[in-house]
Coordinates of N, CA and C in Angstrom, one line a residue:
X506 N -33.9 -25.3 -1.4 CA -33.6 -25.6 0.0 C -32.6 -24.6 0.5
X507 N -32.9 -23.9 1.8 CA -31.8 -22.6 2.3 C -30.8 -24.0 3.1
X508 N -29.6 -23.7 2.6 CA -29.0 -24.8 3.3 C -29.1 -25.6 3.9
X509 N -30.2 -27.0 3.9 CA -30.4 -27.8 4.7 C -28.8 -28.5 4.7
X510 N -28.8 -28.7 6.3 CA -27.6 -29.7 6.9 C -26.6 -28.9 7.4
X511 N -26.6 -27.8 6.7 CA -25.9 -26.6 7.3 C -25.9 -26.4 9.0
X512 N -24.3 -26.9 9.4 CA -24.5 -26.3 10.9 C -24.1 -24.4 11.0
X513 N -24.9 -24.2 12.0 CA -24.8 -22.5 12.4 C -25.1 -21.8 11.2
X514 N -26.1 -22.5 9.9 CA -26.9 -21.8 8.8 C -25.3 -21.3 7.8
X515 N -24.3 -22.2 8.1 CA -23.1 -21.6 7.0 C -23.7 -21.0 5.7
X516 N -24.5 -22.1 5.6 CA -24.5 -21.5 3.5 C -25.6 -20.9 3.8
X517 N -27.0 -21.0 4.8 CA -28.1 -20.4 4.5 C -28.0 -18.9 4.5
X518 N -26.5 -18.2 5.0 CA -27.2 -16.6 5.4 C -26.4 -16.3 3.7
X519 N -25.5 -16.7 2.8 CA -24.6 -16.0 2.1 C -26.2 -16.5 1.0
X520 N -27.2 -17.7 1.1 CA -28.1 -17.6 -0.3 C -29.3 -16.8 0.2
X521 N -29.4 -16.2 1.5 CA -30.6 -15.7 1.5 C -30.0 -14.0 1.3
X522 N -28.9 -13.9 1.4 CA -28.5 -12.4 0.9 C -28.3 -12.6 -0.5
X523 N -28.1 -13.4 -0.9 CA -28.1 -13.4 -2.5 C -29.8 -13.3 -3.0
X524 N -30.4 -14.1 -2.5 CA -32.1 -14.4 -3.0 C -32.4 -12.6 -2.8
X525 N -32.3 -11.9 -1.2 CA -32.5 -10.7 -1.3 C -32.3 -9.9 -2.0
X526 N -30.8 -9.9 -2.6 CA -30.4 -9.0 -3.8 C -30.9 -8.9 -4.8
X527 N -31.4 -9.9 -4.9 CA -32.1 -10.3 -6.4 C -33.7 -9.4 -6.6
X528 N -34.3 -9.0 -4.8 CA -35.4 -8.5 -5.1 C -35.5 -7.4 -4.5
X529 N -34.8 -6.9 -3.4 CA -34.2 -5.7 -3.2 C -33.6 -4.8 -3.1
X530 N -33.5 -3.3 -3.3 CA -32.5 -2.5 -2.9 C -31.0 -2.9 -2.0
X531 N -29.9 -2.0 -2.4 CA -28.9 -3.1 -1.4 C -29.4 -2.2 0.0
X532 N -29.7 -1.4 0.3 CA -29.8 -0.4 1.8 C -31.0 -1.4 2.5
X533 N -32.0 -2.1 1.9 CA -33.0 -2.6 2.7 C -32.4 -4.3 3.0
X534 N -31.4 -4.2 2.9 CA -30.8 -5.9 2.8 C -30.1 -5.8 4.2
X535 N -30.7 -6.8 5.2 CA -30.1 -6.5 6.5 C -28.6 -6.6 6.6
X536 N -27.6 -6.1 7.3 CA -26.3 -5.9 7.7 C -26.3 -7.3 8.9
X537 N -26.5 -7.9 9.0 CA -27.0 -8.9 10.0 C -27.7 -9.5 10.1
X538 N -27.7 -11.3 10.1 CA -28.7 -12.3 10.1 C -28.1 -13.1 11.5
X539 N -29.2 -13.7 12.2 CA -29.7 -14.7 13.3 C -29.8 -15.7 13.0
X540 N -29.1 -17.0 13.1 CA -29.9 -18.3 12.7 C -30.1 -18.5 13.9
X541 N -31.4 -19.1 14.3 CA -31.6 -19.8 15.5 C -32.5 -21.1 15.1
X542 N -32.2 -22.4 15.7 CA -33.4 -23.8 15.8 C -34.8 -22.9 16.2
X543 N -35.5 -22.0 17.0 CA -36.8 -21.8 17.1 C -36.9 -20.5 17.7
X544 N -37.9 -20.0 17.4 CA -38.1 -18.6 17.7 C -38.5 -19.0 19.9
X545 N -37.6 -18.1 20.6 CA -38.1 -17.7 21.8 C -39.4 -17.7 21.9
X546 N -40.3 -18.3 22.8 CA -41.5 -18.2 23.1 C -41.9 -17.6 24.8
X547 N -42.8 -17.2 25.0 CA -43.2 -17.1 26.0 C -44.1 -18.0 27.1
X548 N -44.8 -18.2 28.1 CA -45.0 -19.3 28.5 C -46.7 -19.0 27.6
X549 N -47.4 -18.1 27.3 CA -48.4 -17.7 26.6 C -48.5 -18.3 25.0
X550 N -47.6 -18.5 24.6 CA -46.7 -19.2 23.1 C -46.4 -18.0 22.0
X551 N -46.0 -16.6 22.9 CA -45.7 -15.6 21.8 C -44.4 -15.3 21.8
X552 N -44.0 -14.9 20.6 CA -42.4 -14.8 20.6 C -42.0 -13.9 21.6
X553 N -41.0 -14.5 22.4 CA -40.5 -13.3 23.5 C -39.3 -12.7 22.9
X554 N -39.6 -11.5 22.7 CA -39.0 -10.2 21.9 C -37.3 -10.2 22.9
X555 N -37.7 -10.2 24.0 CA -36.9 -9.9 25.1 C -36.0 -11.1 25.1
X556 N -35.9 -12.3 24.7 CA -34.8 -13.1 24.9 C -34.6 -13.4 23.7
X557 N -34.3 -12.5 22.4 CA -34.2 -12.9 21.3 C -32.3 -12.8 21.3
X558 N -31.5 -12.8 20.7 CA -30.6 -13.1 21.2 C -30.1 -11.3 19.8
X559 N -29.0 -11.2 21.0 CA -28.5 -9.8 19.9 C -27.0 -10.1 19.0
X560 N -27.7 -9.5 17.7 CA -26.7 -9.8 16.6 C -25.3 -9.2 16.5
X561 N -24.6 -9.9 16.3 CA -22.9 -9.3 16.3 C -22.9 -8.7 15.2
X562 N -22.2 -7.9 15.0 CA -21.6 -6.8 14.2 C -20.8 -7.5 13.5
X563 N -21.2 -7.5 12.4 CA -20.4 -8.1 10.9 C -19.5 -7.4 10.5
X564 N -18.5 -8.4 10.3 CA -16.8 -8.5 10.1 C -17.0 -7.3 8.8
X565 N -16.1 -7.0 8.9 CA -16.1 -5.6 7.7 C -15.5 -6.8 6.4
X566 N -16.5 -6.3 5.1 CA -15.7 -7.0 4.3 C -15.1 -6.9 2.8
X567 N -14.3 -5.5 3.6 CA -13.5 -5.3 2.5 C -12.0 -4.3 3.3
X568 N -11.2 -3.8 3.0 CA -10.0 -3.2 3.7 C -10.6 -1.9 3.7
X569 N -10.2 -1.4 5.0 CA -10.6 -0.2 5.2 C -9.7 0.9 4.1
X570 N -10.2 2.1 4.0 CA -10.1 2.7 2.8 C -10.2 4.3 3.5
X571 N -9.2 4.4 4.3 CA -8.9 5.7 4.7 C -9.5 7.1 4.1
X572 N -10.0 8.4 4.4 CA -10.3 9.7 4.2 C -8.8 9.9 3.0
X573 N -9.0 10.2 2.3 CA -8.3 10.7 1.3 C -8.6 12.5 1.4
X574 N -9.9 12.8 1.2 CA -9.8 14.9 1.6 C -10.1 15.2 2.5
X575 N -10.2 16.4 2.6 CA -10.9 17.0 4.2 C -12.2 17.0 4.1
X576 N -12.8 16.9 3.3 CA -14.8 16.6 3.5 C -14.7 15.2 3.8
X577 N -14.2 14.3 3.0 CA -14.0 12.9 3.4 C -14.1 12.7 5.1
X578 N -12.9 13.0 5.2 CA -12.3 12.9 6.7 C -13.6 13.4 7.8
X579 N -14.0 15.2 7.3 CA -15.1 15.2 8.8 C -16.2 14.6 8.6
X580 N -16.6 13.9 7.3 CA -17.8 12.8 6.6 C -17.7 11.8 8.0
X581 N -16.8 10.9 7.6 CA -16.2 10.1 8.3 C -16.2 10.5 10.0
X582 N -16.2 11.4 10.2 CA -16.1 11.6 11.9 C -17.8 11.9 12.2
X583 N -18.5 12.6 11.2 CA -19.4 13.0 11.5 C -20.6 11.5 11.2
X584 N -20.1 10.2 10.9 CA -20.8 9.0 10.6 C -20.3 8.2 11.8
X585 N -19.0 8.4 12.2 CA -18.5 7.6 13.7 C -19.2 8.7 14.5
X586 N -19.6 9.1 14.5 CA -20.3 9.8 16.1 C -22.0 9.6 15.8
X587 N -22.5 9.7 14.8 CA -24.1 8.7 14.6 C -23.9 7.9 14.6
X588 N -23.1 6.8 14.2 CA -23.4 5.3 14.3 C -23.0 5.0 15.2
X589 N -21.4 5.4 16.3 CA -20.9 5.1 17.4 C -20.0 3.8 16.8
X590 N -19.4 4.0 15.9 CA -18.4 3.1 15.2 C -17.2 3.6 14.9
X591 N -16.0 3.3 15.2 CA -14.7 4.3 14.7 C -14.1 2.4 14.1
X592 N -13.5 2.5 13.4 CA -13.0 3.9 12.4 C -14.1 3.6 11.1
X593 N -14.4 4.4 10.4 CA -15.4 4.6 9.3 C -14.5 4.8 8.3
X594 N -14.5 3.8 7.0 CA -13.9 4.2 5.7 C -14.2 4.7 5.0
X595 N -14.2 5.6 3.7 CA -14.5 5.8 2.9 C -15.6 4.9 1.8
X596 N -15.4 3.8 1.8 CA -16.0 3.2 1.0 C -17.0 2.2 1.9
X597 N -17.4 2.0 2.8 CA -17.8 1.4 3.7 C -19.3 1.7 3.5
X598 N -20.2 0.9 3.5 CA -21.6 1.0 3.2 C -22.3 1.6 4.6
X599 N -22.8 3.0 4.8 CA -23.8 3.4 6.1 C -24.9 2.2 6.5
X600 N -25.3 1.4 5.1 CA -26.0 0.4 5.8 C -25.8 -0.8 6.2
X601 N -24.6 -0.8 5.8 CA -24.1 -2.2 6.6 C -23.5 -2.0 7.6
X602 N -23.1 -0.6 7.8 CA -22.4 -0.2 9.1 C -23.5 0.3 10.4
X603 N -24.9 -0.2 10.0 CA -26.2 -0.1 10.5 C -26.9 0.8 11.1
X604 N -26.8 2.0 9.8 CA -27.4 2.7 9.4 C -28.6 2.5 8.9
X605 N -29.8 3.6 9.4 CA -31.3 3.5 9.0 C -31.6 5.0 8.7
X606 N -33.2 5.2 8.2 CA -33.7 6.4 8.1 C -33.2 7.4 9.1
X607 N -33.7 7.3 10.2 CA -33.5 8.1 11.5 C -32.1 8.3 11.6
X608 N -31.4 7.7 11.2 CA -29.6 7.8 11.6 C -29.3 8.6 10.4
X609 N -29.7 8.2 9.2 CA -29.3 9.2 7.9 C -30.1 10.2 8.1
X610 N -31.2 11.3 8.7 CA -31.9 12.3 9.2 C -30.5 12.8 9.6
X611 N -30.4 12.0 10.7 CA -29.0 12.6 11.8 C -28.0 13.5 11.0
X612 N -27.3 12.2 10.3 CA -26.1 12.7 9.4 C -26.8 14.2 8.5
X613 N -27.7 14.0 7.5 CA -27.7 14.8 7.5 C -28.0 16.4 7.4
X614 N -28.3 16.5 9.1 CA -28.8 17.4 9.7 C -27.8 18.0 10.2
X615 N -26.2 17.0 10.2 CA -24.8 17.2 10.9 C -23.9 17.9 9.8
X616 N -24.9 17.4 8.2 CA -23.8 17.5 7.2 C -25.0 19.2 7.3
X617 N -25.5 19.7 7.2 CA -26.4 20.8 7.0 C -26.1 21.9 7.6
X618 N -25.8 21.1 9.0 CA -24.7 22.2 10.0 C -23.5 22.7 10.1
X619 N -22.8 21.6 9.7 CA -21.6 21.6 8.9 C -20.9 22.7 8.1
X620 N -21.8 21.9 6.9 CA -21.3 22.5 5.4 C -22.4 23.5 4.9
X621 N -23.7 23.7 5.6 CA -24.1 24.5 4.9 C -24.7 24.2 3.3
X622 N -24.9 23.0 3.5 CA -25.4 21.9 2.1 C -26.7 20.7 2.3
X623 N -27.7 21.4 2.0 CA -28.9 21.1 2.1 C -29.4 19.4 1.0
X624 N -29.4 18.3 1.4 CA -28.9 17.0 1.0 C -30.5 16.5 1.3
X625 N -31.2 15.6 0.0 CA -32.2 15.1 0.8 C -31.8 13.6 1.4
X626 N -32.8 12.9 2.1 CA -32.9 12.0 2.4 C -32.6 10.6 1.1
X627 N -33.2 10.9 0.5 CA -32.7 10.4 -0.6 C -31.4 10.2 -0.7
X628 N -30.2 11.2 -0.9 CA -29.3 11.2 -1.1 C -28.3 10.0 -0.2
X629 N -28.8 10.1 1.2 CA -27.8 9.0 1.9 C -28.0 7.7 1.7
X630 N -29.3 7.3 0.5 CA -29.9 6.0 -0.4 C -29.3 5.9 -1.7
X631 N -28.6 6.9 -2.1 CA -28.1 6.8 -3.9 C -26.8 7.2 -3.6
X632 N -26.1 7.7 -2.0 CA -24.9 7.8 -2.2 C -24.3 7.0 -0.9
X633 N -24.4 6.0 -0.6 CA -24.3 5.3 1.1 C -22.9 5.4 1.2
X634 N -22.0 6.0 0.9 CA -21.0 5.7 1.1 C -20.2 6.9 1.5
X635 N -19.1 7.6 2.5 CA -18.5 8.3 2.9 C -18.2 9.3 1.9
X636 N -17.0 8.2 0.8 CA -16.8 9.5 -0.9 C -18.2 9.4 -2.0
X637 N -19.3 8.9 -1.8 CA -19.8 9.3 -2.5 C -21.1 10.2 -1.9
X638 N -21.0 9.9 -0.8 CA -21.7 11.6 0.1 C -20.9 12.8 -0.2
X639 N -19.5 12.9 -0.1 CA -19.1 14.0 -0.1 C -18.7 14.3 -1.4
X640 N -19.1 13.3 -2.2 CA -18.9 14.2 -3.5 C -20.1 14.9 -4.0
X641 N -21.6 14.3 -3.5 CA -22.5 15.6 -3.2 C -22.6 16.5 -2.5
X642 N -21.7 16.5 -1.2 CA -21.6 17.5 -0.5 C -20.8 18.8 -1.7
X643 N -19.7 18.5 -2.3 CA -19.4 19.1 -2.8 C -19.8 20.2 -3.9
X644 N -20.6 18.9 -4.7 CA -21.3 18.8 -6.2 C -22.5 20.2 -5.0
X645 N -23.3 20.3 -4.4 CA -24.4 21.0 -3.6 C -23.5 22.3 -3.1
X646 N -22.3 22.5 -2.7 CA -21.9 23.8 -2.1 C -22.5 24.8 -2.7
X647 N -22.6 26.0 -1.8 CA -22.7 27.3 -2.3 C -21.9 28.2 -3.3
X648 N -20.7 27.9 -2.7 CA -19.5 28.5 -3.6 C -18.5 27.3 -3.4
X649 N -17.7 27.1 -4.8 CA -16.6 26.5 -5.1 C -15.3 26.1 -4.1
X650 N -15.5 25.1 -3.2 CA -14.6 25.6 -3.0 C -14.9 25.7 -0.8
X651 N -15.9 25.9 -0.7 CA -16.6 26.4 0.3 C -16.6 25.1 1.5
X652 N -17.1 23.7 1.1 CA -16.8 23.0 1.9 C -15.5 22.1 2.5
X653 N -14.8 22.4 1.2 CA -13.2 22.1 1.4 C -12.8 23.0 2.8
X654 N -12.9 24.0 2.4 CA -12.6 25.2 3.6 C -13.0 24.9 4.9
X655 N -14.2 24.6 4.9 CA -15.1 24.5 6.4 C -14.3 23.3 6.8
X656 N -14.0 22.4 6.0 CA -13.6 20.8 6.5 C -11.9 21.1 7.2
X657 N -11.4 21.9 6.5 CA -9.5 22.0 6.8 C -9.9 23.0 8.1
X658 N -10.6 23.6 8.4 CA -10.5 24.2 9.6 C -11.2 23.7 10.8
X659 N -12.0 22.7 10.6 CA -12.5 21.9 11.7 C -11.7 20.6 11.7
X660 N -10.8 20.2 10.6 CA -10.1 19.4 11.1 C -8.7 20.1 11.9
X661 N -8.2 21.2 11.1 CA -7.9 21.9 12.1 C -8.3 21.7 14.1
X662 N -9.2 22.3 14.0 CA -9.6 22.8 15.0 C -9.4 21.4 16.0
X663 N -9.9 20.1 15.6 CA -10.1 18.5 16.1 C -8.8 18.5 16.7
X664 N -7.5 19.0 15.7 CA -6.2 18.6 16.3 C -5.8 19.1 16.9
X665 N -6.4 20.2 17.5 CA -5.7 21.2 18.7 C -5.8 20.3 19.9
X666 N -5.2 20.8 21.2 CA -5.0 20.3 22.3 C -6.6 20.9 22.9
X667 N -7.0 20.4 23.9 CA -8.2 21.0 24.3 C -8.1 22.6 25.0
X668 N -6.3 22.9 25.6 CA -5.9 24.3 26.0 C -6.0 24.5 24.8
X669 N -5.4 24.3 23.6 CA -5.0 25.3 22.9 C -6.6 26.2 22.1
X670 N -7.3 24.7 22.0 CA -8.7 24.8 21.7 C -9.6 26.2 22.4
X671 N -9.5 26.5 23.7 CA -9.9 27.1 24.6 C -9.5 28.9 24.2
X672 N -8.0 28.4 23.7 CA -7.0 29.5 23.8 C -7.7 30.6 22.5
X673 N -8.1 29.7 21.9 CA -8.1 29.9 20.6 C -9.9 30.8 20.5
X674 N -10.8 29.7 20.9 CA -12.1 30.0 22.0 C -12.1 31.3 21.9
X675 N -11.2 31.8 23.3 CA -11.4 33.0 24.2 C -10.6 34.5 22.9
X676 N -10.0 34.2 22.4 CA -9.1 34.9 21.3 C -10.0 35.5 20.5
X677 N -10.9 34.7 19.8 CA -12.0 35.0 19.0 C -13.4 35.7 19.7
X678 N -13.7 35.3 21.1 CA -14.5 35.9 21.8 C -14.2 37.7 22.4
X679 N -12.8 37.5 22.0 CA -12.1 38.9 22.1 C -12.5 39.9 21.1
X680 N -11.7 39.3 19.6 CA -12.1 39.6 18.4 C -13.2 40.5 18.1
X681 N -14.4 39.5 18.7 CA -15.6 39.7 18.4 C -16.2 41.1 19.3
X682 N -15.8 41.0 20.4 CA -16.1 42.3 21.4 C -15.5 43.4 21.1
X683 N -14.2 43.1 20.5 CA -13.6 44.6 20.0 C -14.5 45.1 18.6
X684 N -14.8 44.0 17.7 CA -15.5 44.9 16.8 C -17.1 45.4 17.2

């Protein structure tokens, strides 16, 4: 029995995420469950899609776990601007922070542009997690050493002022015309 007696489904959502675990993958295990008494109908008797009710965003449930390096850190910025979630931990699951295929495409097509580190799809399913992406980001570099570099100068660059940013911009657009 899924929690009979249960008000607001207390015990039913924590045994049907257990029953799931049991049969699949953790990435395909929703980040969010709905108890409702009956499915929305329409006056036709089909479920009305449109007044289903929308699911809150589950309590994080573990202490956030800060960027420790600089791949870490633009990982992390670069998963808060696809998911539209700040702040992103380190250890924080992309799919419980409700991430899907098309959003891990995103990332990384962000990590490709980035780092210059060609990642399959696969990878955002065997590594869901901020340090364990970027320790394939690493493990995949070109040269040793290479996405460290790319990460300390764009976090660089993040912490400039938006003048100084500009300043900096037009300096290099110089650079480039003199050679």
């Amino acid at each position: 029995s899924w929690g009979n007696g249960d008000r607001g489904g207390e015990g039913l959502i924590p045994a049907l995420r257990s029953h799931l675990a049991e049969h699949l993958p953790e990435y395909m295990i929703p980040a969010t469950f709905v108890v409702l008494d009956a499915l929305p109908r329409t006056p036709n008797g089909k479920i009305d899609r449109k007044a289903l009710p929308v699911p809150e965003q589950p309590a994080p449930t573990r202490s956030l776990v800060l960027p420790r390096t600089p791949v870490e850190a633009v990982l992390a910025m670069l998963w808060s601007a696809v998911l539209g979630r700040e702040p992103i931990g380190v250890e924080d699951n992309f799919f419980e922070l409700g991430g899907h295929s098309l959003k891990a495409s995103q990332i990384l097509a962000r990590v490709r542009a980035t780092f210059h580190v060609n990642l399959t799809l696969r990878s955002v399913y065997q590594a869901p997690t901020v340090a364990t992406l970027a320790e394939l980001v690493v493990a995949n570099e070109a040269q040793p050493g290479k996405a460290e570099k790319i990460a300390r100068t764009l976090l660089h660059i993040h912490s400039l002022s938006d003048e100084a940013r500009q300043r900096l911009l037009e300096q290099k657009r110089k650079d480039r015309d003199v050679h």
